[in-house]
CSV table of C-alpha atoms in Angstrom, one decimal:
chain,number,residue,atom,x,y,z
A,1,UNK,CA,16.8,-16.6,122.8
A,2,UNK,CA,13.4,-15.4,121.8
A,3,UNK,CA,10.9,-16.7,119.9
A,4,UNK,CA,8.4,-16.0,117.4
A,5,UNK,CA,5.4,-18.3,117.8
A,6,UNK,CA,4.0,-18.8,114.2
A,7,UNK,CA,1.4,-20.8,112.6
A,8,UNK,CA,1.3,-23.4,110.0
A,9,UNK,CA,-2.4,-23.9,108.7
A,10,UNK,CA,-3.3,-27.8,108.2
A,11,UNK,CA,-5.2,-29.4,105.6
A,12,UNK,CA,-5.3,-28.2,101.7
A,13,UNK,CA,-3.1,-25.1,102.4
A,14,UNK,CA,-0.3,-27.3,104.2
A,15,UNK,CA,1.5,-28.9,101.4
A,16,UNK,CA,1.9,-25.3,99.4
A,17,UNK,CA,2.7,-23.5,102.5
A,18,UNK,CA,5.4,-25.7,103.5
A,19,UNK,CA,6.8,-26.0,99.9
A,20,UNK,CA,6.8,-21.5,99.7
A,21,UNK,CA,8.4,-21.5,102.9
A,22,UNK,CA,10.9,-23.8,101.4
A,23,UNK,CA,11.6,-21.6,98.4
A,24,UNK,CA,11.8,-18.3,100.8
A,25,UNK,CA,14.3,-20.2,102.9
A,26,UNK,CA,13.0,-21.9,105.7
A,27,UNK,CA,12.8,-26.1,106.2
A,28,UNK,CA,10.0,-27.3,108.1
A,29,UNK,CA,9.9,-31.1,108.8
A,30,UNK,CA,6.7,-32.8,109.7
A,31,UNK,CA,5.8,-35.5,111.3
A,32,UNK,CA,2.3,-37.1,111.1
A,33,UNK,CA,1.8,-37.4,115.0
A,34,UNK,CA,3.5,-34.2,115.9
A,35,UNK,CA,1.6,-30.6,115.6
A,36,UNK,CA,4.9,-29.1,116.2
A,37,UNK,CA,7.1,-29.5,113.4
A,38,UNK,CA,10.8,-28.9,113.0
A,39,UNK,CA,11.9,-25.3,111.4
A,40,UNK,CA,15.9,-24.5,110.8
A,41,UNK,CA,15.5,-21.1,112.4
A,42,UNK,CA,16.2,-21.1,116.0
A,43,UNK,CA,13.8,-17.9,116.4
A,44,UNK,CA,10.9,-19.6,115.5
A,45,UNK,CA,8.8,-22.2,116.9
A,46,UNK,CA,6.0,-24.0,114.5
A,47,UNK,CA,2.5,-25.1,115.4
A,48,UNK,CA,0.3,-26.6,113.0
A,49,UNK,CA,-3.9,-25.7,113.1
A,50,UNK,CA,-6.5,-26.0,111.0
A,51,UNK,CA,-6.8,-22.6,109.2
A,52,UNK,CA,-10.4,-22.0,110.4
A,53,UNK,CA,-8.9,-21.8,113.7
A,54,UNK,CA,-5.7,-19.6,113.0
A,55,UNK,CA,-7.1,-16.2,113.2
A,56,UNK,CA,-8.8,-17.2,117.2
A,57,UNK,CA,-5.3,-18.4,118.4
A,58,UNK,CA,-3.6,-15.2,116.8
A,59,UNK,CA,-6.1,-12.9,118.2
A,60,UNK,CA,-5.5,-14.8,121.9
A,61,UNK,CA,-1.7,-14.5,121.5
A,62,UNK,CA,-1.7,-18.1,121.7
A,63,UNK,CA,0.4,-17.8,118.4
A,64,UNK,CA,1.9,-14.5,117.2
A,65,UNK,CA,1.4,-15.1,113.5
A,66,UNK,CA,0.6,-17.4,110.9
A,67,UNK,CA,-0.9,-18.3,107.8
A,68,UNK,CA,-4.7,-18.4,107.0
A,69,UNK,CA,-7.6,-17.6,104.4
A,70,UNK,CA,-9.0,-14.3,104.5
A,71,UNK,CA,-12.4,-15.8,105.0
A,72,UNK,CA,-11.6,-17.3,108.1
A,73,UNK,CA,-10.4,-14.3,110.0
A,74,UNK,CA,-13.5,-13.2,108.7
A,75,UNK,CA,-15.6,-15.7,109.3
A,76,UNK,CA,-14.2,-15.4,113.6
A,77,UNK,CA,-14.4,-11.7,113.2
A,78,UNK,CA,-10.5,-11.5,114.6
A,79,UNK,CA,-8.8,-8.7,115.3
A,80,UNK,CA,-5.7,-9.2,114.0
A,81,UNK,CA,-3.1,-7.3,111.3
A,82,UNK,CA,-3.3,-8.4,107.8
A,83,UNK,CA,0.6,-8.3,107.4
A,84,UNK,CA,0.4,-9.1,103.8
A,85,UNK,CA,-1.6,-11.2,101.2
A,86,UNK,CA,-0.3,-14.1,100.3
A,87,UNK,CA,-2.5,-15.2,96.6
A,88,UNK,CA,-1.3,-18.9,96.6
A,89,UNK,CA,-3.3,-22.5,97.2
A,90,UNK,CA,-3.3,-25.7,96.8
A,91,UNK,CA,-4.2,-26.0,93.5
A,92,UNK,CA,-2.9,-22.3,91.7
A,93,UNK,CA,-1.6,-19.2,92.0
A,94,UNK,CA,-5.4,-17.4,91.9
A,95,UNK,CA,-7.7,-16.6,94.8
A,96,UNK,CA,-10.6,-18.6,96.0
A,97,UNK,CA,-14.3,-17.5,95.6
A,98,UNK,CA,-16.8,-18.5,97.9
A,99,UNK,CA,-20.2,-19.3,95.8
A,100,UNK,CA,-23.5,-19.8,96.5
A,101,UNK,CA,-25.1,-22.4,94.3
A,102,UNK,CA,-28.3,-24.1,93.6
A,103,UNK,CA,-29.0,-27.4,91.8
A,104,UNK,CA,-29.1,-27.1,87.7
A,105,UNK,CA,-32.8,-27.5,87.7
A,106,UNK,CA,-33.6,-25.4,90.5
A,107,UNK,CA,-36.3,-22.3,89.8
A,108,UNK,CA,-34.0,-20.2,92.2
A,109,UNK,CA,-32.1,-17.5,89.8
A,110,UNK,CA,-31.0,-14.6,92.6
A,111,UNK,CA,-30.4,-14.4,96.0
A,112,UNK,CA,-33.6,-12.7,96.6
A,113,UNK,CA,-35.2,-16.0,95.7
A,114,UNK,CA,-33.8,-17.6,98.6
A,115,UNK,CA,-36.5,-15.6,100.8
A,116,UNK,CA,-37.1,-19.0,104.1
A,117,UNK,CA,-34.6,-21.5,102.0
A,118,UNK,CA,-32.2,-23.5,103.9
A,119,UNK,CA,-28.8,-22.7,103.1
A,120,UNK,CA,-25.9,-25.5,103.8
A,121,UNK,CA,-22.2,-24.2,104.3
A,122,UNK,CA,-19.1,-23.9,106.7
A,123,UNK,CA,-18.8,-20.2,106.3
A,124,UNK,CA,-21.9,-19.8,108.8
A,125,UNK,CA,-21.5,-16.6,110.3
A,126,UNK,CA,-20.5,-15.1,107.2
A,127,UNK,CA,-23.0,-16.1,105.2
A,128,UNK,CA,-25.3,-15.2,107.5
A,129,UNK,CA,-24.8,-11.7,107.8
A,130,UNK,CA,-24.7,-11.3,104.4
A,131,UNK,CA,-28.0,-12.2,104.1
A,132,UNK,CA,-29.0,-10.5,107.2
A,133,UNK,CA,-27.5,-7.2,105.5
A,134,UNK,CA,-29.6,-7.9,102.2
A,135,UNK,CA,-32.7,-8.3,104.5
A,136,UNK,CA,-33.0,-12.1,103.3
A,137,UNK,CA,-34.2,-14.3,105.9
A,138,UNK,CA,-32.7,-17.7,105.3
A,139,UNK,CA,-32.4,-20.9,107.5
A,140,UNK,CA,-28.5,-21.6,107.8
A,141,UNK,CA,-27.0,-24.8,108.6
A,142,UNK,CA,-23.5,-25.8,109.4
A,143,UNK,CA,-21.9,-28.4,107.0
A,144,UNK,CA,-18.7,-29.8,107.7
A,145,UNK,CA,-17.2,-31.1,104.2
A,146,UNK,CA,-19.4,-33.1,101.7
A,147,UNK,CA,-21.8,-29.7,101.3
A,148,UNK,CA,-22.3,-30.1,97.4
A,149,UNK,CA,-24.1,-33.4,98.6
A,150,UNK,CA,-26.2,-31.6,101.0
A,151,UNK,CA,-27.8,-30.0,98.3
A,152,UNK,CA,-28.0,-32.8,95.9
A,153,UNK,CA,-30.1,-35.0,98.5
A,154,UNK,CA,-32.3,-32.1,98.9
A,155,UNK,CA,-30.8,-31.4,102.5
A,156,UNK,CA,-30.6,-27.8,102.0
A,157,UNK,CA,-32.0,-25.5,98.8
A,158,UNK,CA,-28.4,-24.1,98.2
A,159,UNK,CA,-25.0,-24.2,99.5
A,160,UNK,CA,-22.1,-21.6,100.3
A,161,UNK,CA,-19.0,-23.5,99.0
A,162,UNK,CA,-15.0,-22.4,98.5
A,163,UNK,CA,-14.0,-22.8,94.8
A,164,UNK,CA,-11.2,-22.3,92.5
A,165,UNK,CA,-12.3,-23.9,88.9
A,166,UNK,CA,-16.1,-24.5,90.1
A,167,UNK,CA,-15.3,-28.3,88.6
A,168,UNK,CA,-16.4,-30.3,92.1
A,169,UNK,CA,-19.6,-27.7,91.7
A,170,UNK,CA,-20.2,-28.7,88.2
A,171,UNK,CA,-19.4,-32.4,88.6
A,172,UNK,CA,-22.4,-32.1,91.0
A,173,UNK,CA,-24.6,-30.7,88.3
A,174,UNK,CA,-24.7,-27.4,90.4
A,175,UNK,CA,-25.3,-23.6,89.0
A,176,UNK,CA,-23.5,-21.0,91.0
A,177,UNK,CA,-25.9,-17.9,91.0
A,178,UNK,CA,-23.7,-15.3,93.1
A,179,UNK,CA,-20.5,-15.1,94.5
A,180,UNK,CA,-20.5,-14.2,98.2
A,181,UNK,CA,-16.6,-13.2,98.6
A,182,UNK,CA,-13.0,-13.4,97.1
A,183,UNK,CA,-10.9,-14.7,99.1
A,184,UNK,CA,-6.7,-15.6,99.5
A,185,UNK,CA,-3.9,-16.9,101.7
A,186,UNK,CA,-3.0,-14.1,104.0
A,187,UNK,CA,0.1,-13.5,106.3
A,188,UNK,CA,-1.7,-12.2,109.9
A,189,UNK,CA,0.0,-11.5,113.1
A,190,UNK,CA,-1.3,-10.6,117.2
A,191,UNK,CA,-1.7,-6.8,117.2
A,192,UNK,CA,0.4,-7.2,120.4
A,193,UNK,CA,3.3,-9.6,118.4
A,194,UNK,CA,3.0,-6.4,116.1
A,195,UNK,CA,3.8,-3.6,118.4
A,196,UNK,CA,6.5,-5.2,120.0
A,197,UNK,CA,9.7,-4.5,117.8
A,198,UNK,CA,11.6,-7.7,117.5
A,199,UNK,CA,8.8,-9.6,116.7
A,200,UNK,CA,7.5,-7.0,113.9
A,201,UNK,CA,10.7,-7.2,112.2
A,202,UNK,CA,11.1,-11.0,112.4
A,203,UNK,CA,7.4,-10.8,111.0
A,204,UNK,CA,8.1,-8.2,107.9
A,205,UNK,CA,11.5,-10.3,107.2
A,206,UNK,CA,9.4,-13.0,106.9
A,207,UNK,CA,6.7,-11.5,104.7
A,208,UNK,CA,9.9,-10.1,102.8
A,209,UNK,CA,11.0,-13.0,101.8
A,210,UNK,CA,7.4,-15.1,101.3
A,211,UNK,CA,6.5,-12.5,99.0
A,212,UNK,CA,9.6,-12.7,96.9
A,213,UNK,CA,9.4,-16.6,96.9
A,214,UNK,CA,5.5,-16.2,95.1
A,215,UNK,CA,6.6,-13.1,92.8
A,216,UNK,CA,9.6,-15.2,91.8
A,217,UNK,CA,6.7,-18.4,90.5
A,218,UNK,CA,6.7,-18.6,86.9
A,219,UNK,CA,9.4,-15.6,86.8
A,220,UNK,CA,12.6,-16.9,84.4
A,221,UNK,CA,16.3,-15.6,84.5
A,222,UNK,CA,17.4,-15.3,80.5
A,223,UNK,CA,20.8,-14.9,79.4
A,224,UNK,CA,22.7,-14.6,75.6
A,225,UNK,CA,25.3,-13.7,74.1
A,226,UNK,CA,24.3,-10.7,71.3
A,227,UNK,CA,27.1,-9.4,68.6
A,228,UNK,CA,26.9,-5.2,69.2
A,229,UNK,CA,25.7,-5.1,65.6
A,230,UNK,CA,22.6,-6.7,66.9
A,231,UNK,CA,22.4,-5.5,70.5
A,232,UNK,CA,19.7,-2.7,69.8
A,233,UNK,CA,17.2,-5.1,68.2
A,234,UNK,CA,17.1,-8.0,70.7
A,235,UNK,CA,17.3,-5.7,73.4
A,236,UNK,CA,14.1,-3.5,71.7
A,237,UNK,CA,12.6,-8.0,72.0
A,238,UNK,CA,13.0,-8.5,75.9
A,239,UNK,CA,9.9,-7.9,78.1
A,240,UNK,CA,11.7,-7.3,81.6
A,241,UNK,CA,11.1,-6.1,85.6
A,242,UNK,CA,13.4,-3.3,84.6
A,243,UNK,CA,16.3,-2.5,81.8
A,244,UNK,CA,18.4,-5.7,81.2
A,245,UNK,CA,21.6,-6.3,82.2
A,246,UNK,CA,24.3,-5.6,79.4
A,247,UNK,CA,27.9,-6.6,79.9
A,248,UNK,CA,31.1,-6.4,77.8
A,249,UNK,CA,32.4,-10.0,77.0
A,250,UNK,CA,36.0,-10.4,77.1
A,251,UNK,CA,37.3,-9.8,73.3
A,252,UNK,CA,40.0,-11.0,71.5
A,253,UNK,CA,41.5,-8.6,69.5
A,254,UNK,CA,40.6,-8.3,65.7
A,255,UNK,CA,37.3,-10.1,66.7
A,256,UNK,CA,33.4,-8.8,66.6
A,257,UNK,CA,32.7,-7.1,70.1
A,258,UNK,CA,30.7,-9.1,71.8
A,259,UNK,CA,27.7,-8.4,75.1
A,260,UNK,CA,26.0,-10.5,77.5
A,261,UNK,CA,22.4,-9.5,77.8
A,262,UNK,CA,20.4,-10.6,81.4
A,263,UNK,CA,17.1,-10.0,82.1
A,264,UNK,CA,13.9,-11.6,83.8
A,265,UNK,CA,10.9,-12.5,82.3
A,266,UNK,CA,7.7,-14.4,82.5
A,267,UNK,CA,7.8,-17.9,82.2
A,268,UNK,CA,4.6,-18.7,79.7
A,269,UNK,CA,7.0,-15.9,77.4
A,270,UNK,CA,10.2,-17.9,76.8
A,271,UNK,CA,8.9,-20.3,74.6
A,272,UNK,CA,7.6,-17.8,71.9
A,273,UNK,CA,10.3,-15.6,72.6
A,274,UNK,CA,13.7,-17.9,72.4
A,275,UNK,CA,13.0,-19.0,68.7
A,276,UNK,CA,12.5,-15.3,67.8
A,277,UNK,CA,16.3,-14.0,69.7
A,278,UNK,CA,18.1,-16.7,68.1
A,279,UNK,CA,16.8,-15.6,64.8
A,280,UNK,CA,18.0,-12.2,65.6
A,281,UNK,CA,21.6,-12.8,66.0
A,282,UNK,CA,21.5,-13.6,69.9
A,283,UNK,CA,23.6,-16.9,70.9
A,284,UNK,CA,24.4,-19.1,73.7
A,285,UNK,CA,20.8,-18.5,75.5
A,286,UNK,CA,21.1,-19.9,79.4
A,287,UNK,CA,17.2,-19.9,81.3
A,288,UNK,CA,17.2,-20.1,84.8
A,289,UNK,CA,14.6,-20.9,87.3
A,290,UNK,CA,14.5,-18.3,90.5
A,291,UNK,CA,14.1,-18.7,94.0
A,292,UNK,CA,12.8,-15.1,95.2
A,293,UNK,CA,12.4,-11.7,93.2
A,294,UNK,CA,12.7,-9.0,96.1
């Protein structure tokens, strides 16, 4: 049987990549001294790296696809395809930025003033050909983890750190002055995994389904039963992908006819919106949680 060789990315990303994978339909089991976990799909075979990494072993054909930040394959310069973007982390649902930040106190306003600075980050190559194409010339040094400190101890002038809320950067009493690149969870595969045809459509099946998982995260099924005097209005009340379901309930005769009205919504909606049908005649209101909206 063949096999598609994908990559699970280790570290932060892990935990949520696992749990989406999960939700699109697809158990991976780990185990702490094993880098090859368990998936119940007999046409894959997992290997867990760390995400900096993914986009080298994808471009070798070491692995045919996997999971990684856009700044990484970035960062290595890979040639790889960008099968499709994946905007999920281990904290939210909202892509990462990549800062460059100074102390609070620090003179430094713009890049510009960073003219023979040290900079401290892990995004080195990056980092440094953005300054290179601003004509900056800055002294760059690798940092692996802890890089607020660097700065704090006076190790380095600024830092180029990976952020969500900024609230490690503030804790630090940090001042971001520029952000360098937005960045996200992205689906990439070998350009040769990618030409061959099996492998491209296991690949797109699997993007299928991973993007239907994430669309369907803080997506609701809703479901009531309206009287057909008050069908028009609550229907005129639903936010929805596209027109709502309406069905004819079974009626008894000589009673009020009777619908069921389906639709899906946004999850933050239902609590405003549920008082609001129930005062407009709509009974019997089922929400649902969804696995995947394809």
């Amino acid at each position: 049987m063949r096999q598609l060789k994908l990559g699970i990315p280790k570290g932060s990303l892990e935990k949520a990549t696992i749990e989406l994978f999960a939700k699109s339909g697809w158990q991976i089991k780990l185990s702490s001294r094993n880098y090859f976990p368990e998936i119940d799909d007999p046409e894959l075979s997992c290997s867990i790296c760390r995400p900096q990494e993914m986009s080298v072993y994808i471009e070798k054909q070491v692995l045919d696809a996997g999971i990684t930040g856009k700044d990484w394959t970035l960062e290595n310069s890979s040639e790889v395809v960008v099968v499709a973007d994946l905007v999920y982390s281990k904290v939210s649902r909202k892509p990462t930025r990549w800062v460059l930040a100074v102390p609070g106190d620090s003179p430094i306003k713009r890049v510009e003033d960073l003219e023979g600075k040290k900079i401290a980050t892990e995004l080195v190559n990056f980092t440094r050909n953005y300054f290179a194409a601003r004509k900056i010339n800055v002294d760059i040094a690798f940092s692996w983890g802890a890089t607020e400190a660097k700065v704090v101890s006076g190790l380095a002038d600024a830092i180029v750190e990976v952020t969500e809320t900024e609230s490690t950067i503030r804790a630090h009493g940090l001042r971001v002055i520029e952000e360098l690149m937005s960045s996200n969870t992205q689906l990439i595969a070998s350009k040769e995994a990618w030409a061959d045809p099996w492998k491209r459509e296991k690949i797109e099946n699997i993007s299928l389904l991973l993007q239907g998982a994430l669309k369907a995260d803080r997506i609701v099924g809703l479901k009531m039963n309206v009287p057909k005097g008050r069908l028009d209005e609550v229907i005129g009340m639903l936010p929805s992908l596209n027109a709502p379901t309406v069905s004819p309930l079974y009626q008894k005769e000589g009673r009020q006819e009777w619908f069921s009205v389906e639709t899906v919504i946004s999850e933050h909606e239902v609590r405003d919106l549920i008082p609001r049908l129930l005062k407009h005649g709509a009974e019997g209101i089922i929400e649902y949680s969804l696995n995947k909206v394809i």
